[in-house]
Coordinates of C-alpha atoms and ligand atoms in Angstrom, one line a residue:
X1 CA 36.1 177.5 146.7
X2 CA 36.7 181.2 147.1
X3 CA 37.9 182.6 143.9
X4 CA 35.8 184.7 141.4
X5 CA 37.4 185.6 138.1
X6 CA 36.4 188.7 136.2
X7 CA 37.2 188.4 132.5
X8 CA 36.7 190.5 129.4
X9 CA 34.6 188.6 126.9
X10 CA 35.3 190.6 123.8
X11 CA 38.2 192.8 122.7
X12 CA 38.7 194.7 126.0
X13 CA 37.1 197.8 127.5
X14 CA 33.9 195.9 128.4
X15 CA 33.8 197.7 131.8
X16 CA 35.9 195.3 133.9
X17 CA 37.0 198.2 136.1
X18 CA 33.4 199.1 137.0
X19 CA 32.4 195.5 137.7
X20 CA 35.5 194.8 139.8
X21 CA 35.0 197.9 141.9
X22 CA 31.4 196.9 142.4
X23 CA 32.2 193.3 143.6
X24 CA 35.3 194.2 145.5
X25 CA 33.2 195.6 148.3
X26 CA 32.5 192.1 149.5
X27 CA 36.0 190.7 148.8
X28 CA 39.1 190.3 151.0
X29 CA 41.5 190.5 148.1
X30 CA 41.6 191.7 144.5
X31 CA 44.4 190.5 142.1
X32 CA 45.5 191.7 138.7
X33 CA 46.9 188.6 137.0
X34 CA 48.2 189.6 133.6
X35 CA 48.8 192.5 131.2
X36 CA 50.4 195.8 132.2
X37 CA 49.6 199.5 131.7
X38 CA 48.2 198.7 128.2
X39 CA 45.0 198.2 130.3
X40 CA 42.8 201.2 131.3
X41 CA 40.1 200.4 133.8
X42 CA 37.6 203.1 134.7
X43 CA 35.9 203.4 138.0
X44 CA 33.4 206.2 138.5
X45 CA 32.5 207.0 142.1
X46 CA 29.9 209.8 142.4
X47 CA 31.4 212.7 140.3
X48 CA 35.0 211.3 140.4
X49 CA 36.5 209.3 137.6
X50 CA 39.5 207.1 138.1
X51 CA 41.5 205.5 135.3
X52 CA 43.6 202.6 136.6
X53 CA 46.2 200.9 134.5
X54 CA 48.1 198.7 136.9
X55 CA 46.5 199.0 140.3
X56 CA 43.6 196.6 140.9
X57 CA 40.2 198.3 140.8
X58 CA 39.5 197.1 144.4
X59 CA 41.8 199.8 145.7
X60 CA 39.0 202.1 146.8
X61 CA 38.2 199.8 149.7
X62 CA 41.0 200.2 152.3
X63 CA 40.3 196.8 153.8
X64 CA 40.6 194.9 150.5
X65 CA 44.2 193.8 149.9
X66 CA 45.1 194.6 146.2
X67 CA 47.8 192.6 144.6
X68 CA 49.6 193.2 141.4
X69 CA 50.4 189.5 140.6
X70 CA 53.4 187.7 139.2
X71 CA 51.7 187.6 135.7
X72 CA 51.7 191.3 135.3
X73 CA 54.4 193.3 133.4
X74 CA 55.2 196.4 135.3
X75 CA 56.0 199.9 134.2
X76 CA 57.5 201.2 137.4
X77 CA 57.3 204.9 136.6
X78 CA 53.7 204.3 135.5
X79 CA 52.9 202.6 138.8
X80 CA 54.5 205.4 140.8
X81 CA 52.4 207.9 138.9
X82 CA 49.2 205.9 139.6
X83 CA 50.1 205.6 143.3
X84 CA 50.7 209.4 143.5
X85 CA 47.4 210.3 141.9
X86 CA 45.4 208.0 144.1
X87 CA 47.2 209.3 147.2
X88 CA 46.4 212.8 146.1
X89 CA 42.8 211.8 145.9
X90 CA 42.9 210.6 149.5
X91 CA 43.6 206.9 149.3
X92 CA 46.4 205.6 151.5
X93 CA 47.3 202.7 149.4
X94 CA 48.4 200.8 152.5
X95 CA 46.4 197.9 150.9
X96 CA 48.6 197.6 147.8
X97 CA 51.0 194.7 147.3
X98 CA 53.3 194.1 144.3
X99 CA 54.7 190.7 143.4
X100 CA 58.5 190.5 143.3
X101 CA 58.0 188.1 140.4
X102 CA 56.4 190.6 138.1
X103 CA 58.5 191.5 135.2
X104 CA 59.7 195.0 134.7
X105 CA 59.3 197.0 131.5
X106 CA 62.3 199.0 130.4
X107 CA 62.9 201.8 127.8
X108 CA 64.2 199.2 125.3
X109 CA 60.9 197.3 125.5
X110 CA 58.9 200.4 124.5
X111 CA 61.5 201.3 121.8
X112 CA 61.2 197.7 120.4
X113 CA 57.4 197.9 120.5
X114 CA 57.4 201.1 118.5
X115 CA 60.1 199.8 116.1
X116 CA 58.2 196.6 115.4
X117 CA 55.0 198.6 114.7
X118 CA 56.9 201.0 112.4
X119 CA 58.2 198.1 110.3
X120 CA 54.9 196.4 109.9
X121 CA 53.1 199.2 108.0
X122 CA 50.6 196.7 106.4
X123 CA 49.8 194.5 109.3
X124 CA 50.3 196.8 112.2
X125 CA 48.8 195.5 115.4
X126 CA 48.1 198.9 116.8
X127 CA 49.6 198.2 120.1
X128 CA 49.4 200.6 123.0
X129 CA 53.2 201.2 122.6
X130 CA 53.8 200.4 126.3
X131 CA 56.4 197.8 125.6
X132 CA 54.1 195.0 126.7
X133 CA 54.9 192.4 124.0
X134 CA 58.7 192.8 124.1
X135 CA 58.7 192.5 127.9
X136 CA 56.7 189.3 127.8
X137 CA 59.1 188.0 125.1
X138 CA 62.0 188.5 127.5
X139 CA 60.0 186.8 130.3
X140 CA 59.5 183.7 128.1
X141 CA 63.0 183.8 126.7
X142 CA 64.2 183.8 130.3
X143 CA 66.1 187.1 130.0
X144 CA 63.6 189.2 131.8
X145 CA 64.3 191.3 134.8
X146 CA 61.8 190.9 137.7
X147 CA 60.9 193.3 140.4
X148 CA 62.8 191.2 142.9
X149 CA 66.0 191.5 140.8
X150 CA 66.1 195.2 141.8
X151 CA 66.8 194.2 145.3
X152 CA 70.3 192.9 144.3
X153 CA 72.1 195.6 142.5
X154 CA 74.9 193.2 141.3
X155 CA 72.4 190.8 139.7
X156 CA 70.4 193.7 138.3
X157 CA 73.5 195.3 136.7
X158 CA 74.5 192.0 135.1
X159 CA 71.0 191.3 133.6
X160 CA 70.6 194.9 132.5
X161 CA 74.0 194.9 130.8
X162 CA 73.1 191.8 128.7
X163 CA 69.7 193.2 127.8
X164 CA 71.0 196.6 126.8
X165 CA 73.6 195.0 124.6
X166 CA 71.2 192.7 122.9
X167 CA 68.4 195.3 122.4
X168 CA 70.8 198.0 121.2
X169 CA 72.2 195.6 118.6
X170 CA 68.7 194.8 117.4
X171 CA 67.4 198.3 117.4
X172 CA 70.5 199.8 115.7
X173 CA 71.3 197.0 113.2
X174 CA 68.0 195.5 112.3
X175 CA 65.6 198.4 112.9
X176 CA 68.2 200.9 111.7
X177 CA 67.6 203.2 114.7
X178 CA 70.2 205.1 116.6
X179 CA 69.8 204.2 120.2
X180 CA 72.5 204.7 122.8
X181 CA 71.4 203.5 126.2
X182 CA 73.4 204.7 129.2
X183 CA 73.5 201.7 131.6
X184 CA 74.6 203.8 134.6
X185 CA 71.7 206.2 134.0
X186 CA 69.1 203.4 133.5
X187 CA 70.4 201.5 136.6
X188 CA 70.2 204.6 138.7
X189 CA 66.7 205.4 137.4
X190 CA 65.3 202.0 138.1
X191 CA 67.0 201.5 141.5
X192 CA 65.4 204.9 142.3
X193 CA 62.0 203.6 141.3
X194 CA 62.5 200.5 143.4
X195 CA 63.5 202.5 146.4
X196 CA 60.1 204.3 146.2
X197 CA 58.2 201.0 145.6
X198 CA 60.0 198.5 147.9
X199 CA 57.5 199.0 150.7
X200 CA 54.8 197.5 148.4
X201 CA 56.8 194.6 147.2
X202 CA 56.0 191.1 148.6
X203 CA 58.4 188.2 148.2
X204 CA 55.9 185.4 147.8
X205 CA 52.7 186.9 146.3
X206 CA 51.2 183.5 145.6
X207 CA 51.6 182.6 149.3
X208 CA 49.5 185.7 150.1
X209 CA 46.8 184.6 147.7
X210 CA 46.8 181.0 149.0
X211 CA 46.6 182.2 152.5
X212 CA 43.4 184.0 151.8
X213 CA 42.1 180.9 150.0
X214 CA 43.0 178.6 152.9
X215 CA 41.0 180.9 155.3
X216 CA 38.0 180.5 153.0
X217 CA 38.0 184.3 152.4
X218 CA 37.0 185.8 149.1
X219 CA 39.3 186.8 146.2
X220 CA 38.5 188.5 143.0
X221 CA 40.8 188.0 140.0
X222 CA 40.7 191.1 137.7
X223 CA 41.4 190.3 134.1
X224 CA 42.7 192.9 131.8
X225 CA 42.2 193.0 128.0
X226 CA 39.7 190.4 126.8
X227 CA 39.3 186.9 125.5
X228 CA 39.6 187.9 121.8
X229 CA 42.9 189.6 122.7
X230 CA 44.3 186.4 124.3
X231 CA 47.5 185.3 122.7
X232 CA 46.3 181.7 122.3
X233 CA 42.5 182.0 121.9
X234 CA 42.1 185.4 120.3
X235 CA 42.5 186.8 116.8
X236 CA 46.2 186.0 116.6
X237 CA 48.4 187.9 115.7
X238 CA 46.1 190.9 116.4
X239 CA 46.2 190.2 120.2
X240 CA 48.1 191.2 123.3
X241 CA 51.0 189.1 124.6
X242 CA 49.4 187.5 127.6
X243 CA 46.5 185.2 128.6
X244 CA 43.6 187.4 129.8
X245 CA 41.3 184.3 129.9
X246 CA 40.1 182.8 133.2
X247 CA 42.8 180.1 133.0
X248 CA 45.4 182.9 133.0
X249 CA 44.4 183.8 136.6
X250 CA 45.8 180.6 138.0
X251 CA 49.2 181.3 136.4
X252 CA 49.3 185.0 136.9
X253 CA 48.4 184.8 140.6
X254 CA 49.6 181.3 141.6
X255 CA 46.7 179.1 142.8
X256 CA 45.0 175.9 141.7
X257 CA 42.1 175.9 139.2
X258 CA 39.8 173.9 141.6
X259 CA 39.6 177.1 143.8
X260 CA 37.7 179.0 141.1
X261 CA 34.1 179.3 142.1
X262 CA 32.7 181.7 139.6
X263 CA 33.8 183.1 136.3
X264 CA 32.1 186.4 135.4
X265 CA 32.3 187.4 131.8
X266 CA 32.0 191.2 131.4
X267 CA 30.2 191.8 128.1
X268 CA 29.5 195.1 126.4
X269 CA 25.9 195.2 125.0
X270 CA 27.6 195.9 121.7
X271 CA 31.2 195.4 120.7
X272 CA 34.3 197.6 120.5
X273 CA 37.9 197.1 119.5
X274 CA 41.0 199.3 119.6
X275 CA 43.8 198.8 117.2
X276 CA 44.1 196.6 114.1
X277 CA 42.7 193.1 113.3
X278 CA 39.5 191.4 112.3
X279 CA 36.2 192.5 113.7
X280 CA 33.3 190.8 111.9
X281 CA 30.5 192.9 113.2
X282 CA 32.2 196.3 112.9
X283 CA 30.0 199.1 111.6
X284 CA 31.8 201.7 109.6
X285 CA 30.3 205.1 109.9
X286 CA 26.6 205.7 110.6
X287 CA 25.4 203.7 113.6
X288 CA 29.1 202.8 114.4
X289 CA 29.8 206.5 114.9
X290 CA 26.6 206.8 117.0
X291 CA 27.7 204.0 119.3
X292 CA 31.1 205.7 119.6
X293 CA 29.7 209.0 120.6
X294 CA 26.9 207.8 122.8
X295 CA 29.2 205.2 124.5
X296 CA 32.2 207.6 124.8
X297 CA 34.2 204.9 123.0
X298 CA 37.7 206.5 123.2
X299 CA 40.6 204.5 124.6
X300 CA 41.2 204.9 128.3
X301 CA 44.9 204.4 127.9
X302 CA 45.7 205.9 124.5
X303 CA 42.6 208.1 123.7
X304 CA 42.2 206.4 120.3
X305 CA 38.7 206.2 118.9
X306 CA 37.4 202.6 119.4
X307 CA 36.0 200.7 116.5
X308 CA 32.3 199.9 117.2
X309 CA 30.0 197.1 116.1
X310 CA 27.0 195.0 116.8
X311 CA 26.9 192.3 119.5
X312 CA 28.6 189.2 118.3
X313 CA 27.1 185.9 119.5
X314 CA 29.8 183.8 117.9
X315 CA 32.5 185.6 119.8
X316 CA 30.5 185.3 123.0
X317 CA 29.9 181.5 122.6
X318 CA 33.7 181.2 122.1
X319 CA 34.3 183.3 125.2
X320 CA 31.9 181.4 127.2
X321 CA 33.6 178.1 126.5
X322 CA 37.2 179.2 126.7
X323 CA 36.6 180.8 130.1
X324 CA 33.9 178.5 131.5
X325 CA 31.7 181.6 132.1
X326 CA 29.3 181.0 134.9
X327 CA 27.8 184.5 134.8
X328 CA 27.5 187.5 132.5
X329 CA 27.8 191.1 133.5
X330 CA 26.3 193.1 130.7
X331 CA 27.5 196.6 130.5
X332 CA 26.6 199.8 128.7
X333 CA 23.0 198.7 127.9
X334 CA 22.0 202.3 128.3
X335 CA 24.1 203.2 125.3
X336 CA 21.5 201.5 123.1
X337 CA 18.6 203.5 124.7
X338 CA 17.8 205.5 121.7
X339 CA 18.2 202.9 118.9
X340 CA 15.0 202.1 117.0
X341 CA 16.3 198.6 116.1
X342 CA 19.4 196.7 117.3
X343 CA 21.2 194.0 115.4
X344 CA 22.8 191.0 117.0
X345 CA 25.0 188.5 115.1
X346 CA 23.7 185.0 115.8
X347 CA 26.2 183.1 113.5
X348 CA 28.6 183.6 110.6
X349 CA 28.2 182.5 107.1
X350 CA 31.2 181.1 105.2
X351 CA 31.1 179.8 101.6
X352 CA 27.4 179.0 102.0
X353 CA 27.8 177.2 105.4
X354 CA 26.8 178.4 108.9
X355 CA 29.7 178.9 111.3
X356 CA 29.0 178.8 115.0
X357 CA 32.5 178.1 116.3
X358 CA 34.7 181.2 116.2
X359 CA 37.5 180.6 113.6
X360 CA 40.7 181.6 115.4
X361 CA 42.6 181.4 112.1
X362 CA 42.1 185.0 110.8
X363 CA 42.3 184.1 107.1
X364 CA 39.2 181.8 107.7
X365 CA 37.6 184.5 109.9
X366 CA 38.0 187.1 107.1
X367 CA 35.8 184.9 104.8
X368 CA 33.0 184.9 107.4
X369 CA 30.1 187.2 107.1
X370 CA 27.9 187.9 110.1
X371 CA 24.3 186.7 110.0
X372 CA 22.1 189.2 111.9
X373 CA 18.9 189.1 113.7
X374 CA 17.2 192.5 114.3
X375 CA 15.5 193.3 117.5
X376 CA 13.3 196.3 118.4
X377 CA 14.8 198.9 120.6
X378 CA 13.2 200.2 123.8
X379 CA 13.7 204.0 123.2
X380 CA 13.6 204.9 126.9
X381 CA 16.1 206.2 129.4
X382 CA 17.2 203.3 131.6
X383 CA 20.1 204.9 133.4
X384 CA 18.2 205.4 136.6
X385 CA 16.7 201.9 136.9
X386 CA 17.9 199.6 139.7
X387 CA 15.4 196.8 139.4
X388 CA 15.2 194.3 136.6
X389 CA 11.3 194.5 136.7
X390 CA 11.5 198.2 135.7
X391 CA 13.3 197.4 132.5
X392 CA 11.3 197.9 129.3
X393 CA 10.1 194.6 127.8
X394 CA 12.3 195.1 124.7
X395 CA 15.4 195.6 126.8
X396 CA 14.6 192.3 128.6
X397 CA 14.1 190.6 125.3
X398 CA 17.5 191.9 124.1
X399 CA 19.2 190.6 127.3
X400 CA 17.5 187.2 126.8
X401 CA 18.9 187.1 123.3
X402 CA 22.4 187.9 124.5
X403 CA 22.2 185.3 127.2
X404 CA 20.9 182.7 124.8
X405 CA 23.7 183.3 122.3
X406 CA 26.3 183.5 125.0
X407 CA 25.1 180.2 126.6
X408 CA 25.4 181.8 130.1
X409 CA 23.1 183.5 132.6
X410 CA 23.0 187.2 133.2
X411 CA 23.7 188.3 136.8
X412 CA 24.5 192.0 136.5
X413 CA 23.3 194.7 134.1
X414 CA 25.1 198.0 134.1
X415 CA 23.1 201.0 132.9
X416 CA 25.7 203.8 133.4
X417 CA 29.3 204.4 134.4
X418 CA 28.7 205.3 138.0
X419 CA 29.2 202.7 140.7
X420 CA 25.5 202.7 141.7
X421 CA 24.1 202.4 138.1
X422 CA 23.6 198.6 138.3
X423 CA 20.8 196.1 138.2
X424 CA 21.5 192.9 140.1
X425 CA 19.7 189.7 139.3
Ligands
GDP501 P1 37.7 198.2 131.1 O1 39.0 198.3 130.4 O2 37.0 196.9 130.8 O3 37.7 198.4 132.6 O4 36.7 199.3 130.5 P2 37.1 200.8 130.2 O5 37.1 201.5 131.5 O6 38.3 200.9 129.3 O7 35.9 201.3 129.3 C1 34.6 201.3 129.8 C2 34.0 202.7 129.7 O8 32.6 202.6 129.8 C3 34.5 203.6 130.8 O9 34.5 204.9 130.4 C4 33.4 203.3 131.9 O10 33.3 204.4 132.8 C5 32.2 203.2 131.0 N1 31.1 202.4 131.5 C6 31.2 201.2 132.2 N2 29.9 200.7 132.4 C7 29.1 201.5 131.8 C8 27.7 201.5 131.6 O11 27.0 200.6 131.9 N3 27.1 202.5 130.8 C9 27.9 203.6 130.3 N4 27.3 204.5 129.7 N5 29.2 203.6 130.5 C10 29.8 202.6 131.2
IMO502 P1 41.6 196.9 129.0 O1 42.2 196.1 130.1 C1 41.4 197.3 124.6 C2 45.0 196.0 122.4 C3 45.7 197.1 121.6 C4 46.2 196.3 120.4 C5 46.5 194.9 121.1 C6 48.0 194.7 121.4 O2 41.5 198.3 129.2 O3 40.4 196.2 128.4 P2 49.5 195.7 123.4 O4 49.9 197.1 123.8 O5 48.8 194.9 124.5 O6 50.6 194.9 122.8 O7 48.5 195.8 122.2 O8 45.7 194.9 122.2 N1 44.8 196.3 123.8 C7 43.6 196.6 124.3 N2 42.4 197.0 123.8 N3 41.5 197.3 126.0 C8 42.7 196.9 126.6 O9 42.8 196.8 127.9 C9 43.8 196.7 125.7 N4 45.1 196.3 126.0 C10 45.7 196.1 124.8 O10 44.9 198.2 121.2 O11 45.2 196.1 119.5
MG503 MG1 39.9 199.7 129.2

């Protein structure tokens, strides 16, 4: 058993990038298994901040092979941009591999994403507008174009032609837009991207993964988004179009579930959410604004202000079960340093009854009210601490409460954005 999965336990942006970078040092391989450049994973090394959208957060260790797995949807121009900025920063990227089975995002996916959002004024999902949903639709509808298809220009042309015809019809006739895609131009553009990327492309990415497993080497699976954004287990339809949960790793990288050794849930010490959809413990104004400013809660990908709220134990219990969490990495504990008291949601109340199992039907969820417990803050700067024993008693009590509600044990506590700001248990 050699696989560790890192999974977001809430609505994304829990600090998965930081935790992946931290653990990648001892790994042989890091794999991104789902999502696309809707993700924004931040890694801070000394005074340098890197924002990764597609490239696994293990990339800063040249001896760690970093794989963009088959489950990812790929914006080729975005990937090339990321490669360039990392190379400019001095990283060779000789350790990057891209699965030929990953699906490619085209202009029409982004246009469809935007058009769908425009039409749903009331129930807008608030997507990142990266074309993620429409690209996954094509994948599951078996009309998608995979990276490997770009190797064969005749196959690519045929698939592109069909897709352009279908999407143009939809955009122009249903969404009443006026698109006019030039197939020659798009073909040339994407073959150009492929030409620049082909050195990274691997034919059988799951074979690479399984080779590492069979040698008993160590692999880290880096989830994007979070459990509550999972298309099956999140707050549907206010979710992303993939399975960020731990089970998604087997599909998006291609290995058997029995190989999973540890599942680390990355958990923010409070909760944030970007985009629309239910958020039971959201704080509007006041302390919500405090959390946003102190935590720098602005989207890594879109720059949008994140909605902020208190820690939600019902969400965490759900995340713990759905993912089979074996450990928790609590992040951003330092953001709570100056709070006099801190609330945690222990359960919901609905029509006079206590609800402990997260209702994934959002109409039932909307009837739920959080039941809070209030804990005393520690009012002390913890950003320089590296030993659990040094933590103030109230911070320890807060962590104990989070672990109790999450039904999992804490193994890492992050007290700042920088790589070294970590307490290991
Ligand atoms: P991800 O999408 O889960 O990788 O998370 P993001 O990178 O989108 O958002 C997390 C933000 O919090 C980034 O700006 C990180 O640099 C920052 N961060 C991560 N851990 C900590 C921490 O323990 N304390 C503070 N203050 N910031 C952190
Ligand atoms: P990381 O990996 C937070 C949200 C969007 C929107 C919904 C659907 O950085 O945690 P999409 O573009 O995926 O169709 O949008 O999902 N979303 C994220 N929120 N962090 C992310 O990624 C997200 N990726 C998508 O805001 O509500
Ligand atoms: Mg993020």
